[in-house]
Amino acid sequence: MIDVVQSKDGCLYEITRKGAKDTCYVVVPNPEDLVKSHLMFAVREEVEVLKERIAELMERINQLEVENTYLRAHASQDTLAQLPAVGTKPPPQPQGPQPPVS
């Protein structure tokens, strides 16, 4: 159980564990500042993780662009003619079984 006593100097937390006889007291001068610092720390950690992920994805994009350039340079004109134009979406693939072509 945690009891909180507030004063102008901060908060005094009385912490008692179930079944324990001893009590622990913790004084937090500015609980708002403590919460703010914990949130800022958590946000900074998440930002770092996201920056790393963005860097990985940018590296993958660059790798795919190099591969795409190489493949286009070595593809036949017939193959290139079958590719969709840049910026257009490919036609949707039909779902389910395909009818026989005769």
CSV table of C-alpha atoms in Angstrom, one decimal:
chain,number,residue,atom,x,y,z
A,1,MET,CA,0.0,0.0,0.0
A,2,ILE,CA,1.2,3.5,-0.8
A,3,ASP,CA,0.1,6.5,1.2
A,4,VAL,CA,1.0,10.0,0.0
A,5,VAL,CA,1.4,13.1,2.1
A,6,GLN,CA,1.8,16.3,0.2
A,7,SER,CA,3.5,19.4,1.5
A,8,LYS,CA,4.8,22.6,0.0
A,9,ASP,CA,8.3,20.9,-0.2
A,10,GLY,CA,7.2,17.9,-2.1
A,11,CYS,CA,5.5,14.5,-1.5
A,12,LEU,CA,6.3,11.9,1.2
A,13,TYR,CA,5.5,8.4,0.1
A,14,GLU,CA,4.9,5.7,2.7
A,15,ILE,CA,5.4,2.3,1.1
A,16,THR,CA,4.3,-0.8,2.9
A,17,ARG,CA,4.5,-4.3,1.4
A,18,LYS,CA,1.8,-6.8,2.1
A,19,GLY,CA,2.8,-9.1,4.9
A,20,ALA,CA,5.9,-7.0,5.7
A,21,LYS,CA,6.5,-5.2,9.0
A,22,ASP,CA,8.9,-2.6,7.8
A,23,THR,CA,7.8,0.6,6.1
A,24,CYS,CA,9.8,2.6,3.5
A,25,TYR,CA,9.6,6.4,3.2
A,26,VAL,CA,10.5,8.2,0.0
A,27,VAL,CA,10.5,12.0,-0.4
A,28,VAL,CA,10.0,13.3,-3.9
A,29,PRO,CA,10.6,17.1,-4.0
A,30,ASN,CA,8.8,17.8,-7.3
A,31,PRO,CA,6.7,14.9,-8.4
A,32,GLU,CA,5.7,16.7,-11.6
A,33,ASP,CA,9.3,17.1,-12.5
A,34,LEU,CA,10.0,13.4,-11.8
A,35,VAL,CA,7.1,12.4,-14.1
A,36,LYS,CA,8.2,14.8,-16.8
A,37,SER,CA,11.8,13.5,-16.7
A,38,HIS,CA,10.6,9.9,-16.9
A,39,LEU,CA,8.4,10.8,-19.9
A,40,MET,CA,11.1,12.7,-21.7
A,41,PHE,CA,13.5,9.8,-21.2
A,42,ALA,CA,11.0,7.3,-22.6
A,43,VAL,CA,10.3,9.6,-25.6
A,44,ARG,CA,14.0,10.0,-26.3
A,45,GLU,CA,14.5,6.3,-26.2
A,46,GLU,CA,11.6,5.8,-28.6
A,47,VAL,CA,12.9,8.5,-31.0
A,48,GLU,CA,16.3,6.8,-31.1
A,49,VAL,CA,14.7,3.5,-32.0
A,50,LEU,CA,12.6,5.1,-34.7
A,51,LYS,CA,15.7,7.0,-36.1
A,52,GLU,CA,17.5,3.7,-36.4
A,53,ARG,CA,14.6,2.0,-38.1
A,54,ILE,CA,14.3,4.9,-40.6
A,55,ALA,CA,18.0,4.7,-41.3
A,56,GLU,CA,17.6,0.9,-42.0
A,57,LEU,CA,14.7,1.5,-44.3
A,58,MET,CA,16.5,4.3,-46.2
A,59,GLU,CA,19.4,2.0,-46.7
A,60,ARG,CA,17.1,-0.7,-48.0
A,61,ILE,CA,15.4,1.8,-50.4
A,62,ASN,CA,18.8,2.8,-51.7
A,63,GLN,CA,19.8,-0.9,-52.2
A,64,LEU,CA,16.5,-1.6,-54.1
A,65,GLU,CA,17.0,1.5,-56.3
A,66,VAL,CA,20.5,0.3,-57.3
A,67,GLU,CA,19.1,-3.2,-58.0
A,68,ASN,CA,16.2,-1.7,-60.0
A,69,THR,CA,18.6,0.4,-62.1
A,70,TYR,CA,20.9,-2.6,-62.8
A,71,LEU,CA,18.0,-4.8,-63.8
A,72,ARG,CA,16.4,-2.2,-66.0
A,73,ALA,CA,19.8,-1.6,-67.7
A,74,HIS,CA,20.2,-5.3,-68.5
A,75,ALA,CA,16.6,-6.1,-69.4
A,76,SER,CA,15.4,-6.6,-72.9
A,77,GLN,CA,13.2,-4.0,-74.6
A,78,ASP,CA,10.2,-6.5,-74.6
A,79,THR,CA,10.5,-6.9,-70.8
A,80,LEU,CA,10.8,-3.2,-70.2
A,81,ALA,CA,7.7,-2.6,-72.4
A,82,GLN,CA,5.7,-4.8,-70.1
A,83,LEU,CA,6.6,-2.8,-67.0
A,84,PRO,CA,4.1,-0.2,-65.8
A,85,ALA,CA,5.0,3.4,-66.2
A,86,VAL,CA,6.7,5.1,-63.3
A,87,GLY,CA,4.1,6.5,-60.8
A,88,THR,CA,1.3,4.3,-62.0
A,89,LYS,CA,-0.1,1.3,-60.1
A,90,PRO,CA,0.0,-2.1,-61.6
A,91,PRO,CA,-3.4,-3.6,-62.5
A,92,PRO,CA,-4.9,-5.6,-59.7
A,93,GLN,CA,-4.3,-9.3,-59.8
A,94,PRO,CA,-7.6,-11.3,-60.0
A,95,GLN,CA,-8.4,-13.4,-57.0
A,96,GLY,CA,-9.4,-17.1,-57.1
A,97,PRO,CA,-8.9,-19.7,-59.8
A,98,GLN,CA,-8.1,-18.5,-63.3
A,99,PRO,CA,-10.4,-19.5,-66.3
A,100,PRO,CA,-8.6,-21.6,-68.9
A,101,VAL,CA,-7.3,-19.7,-71.9
A,102,SER,CA,-8.2,-21.2,-75.3
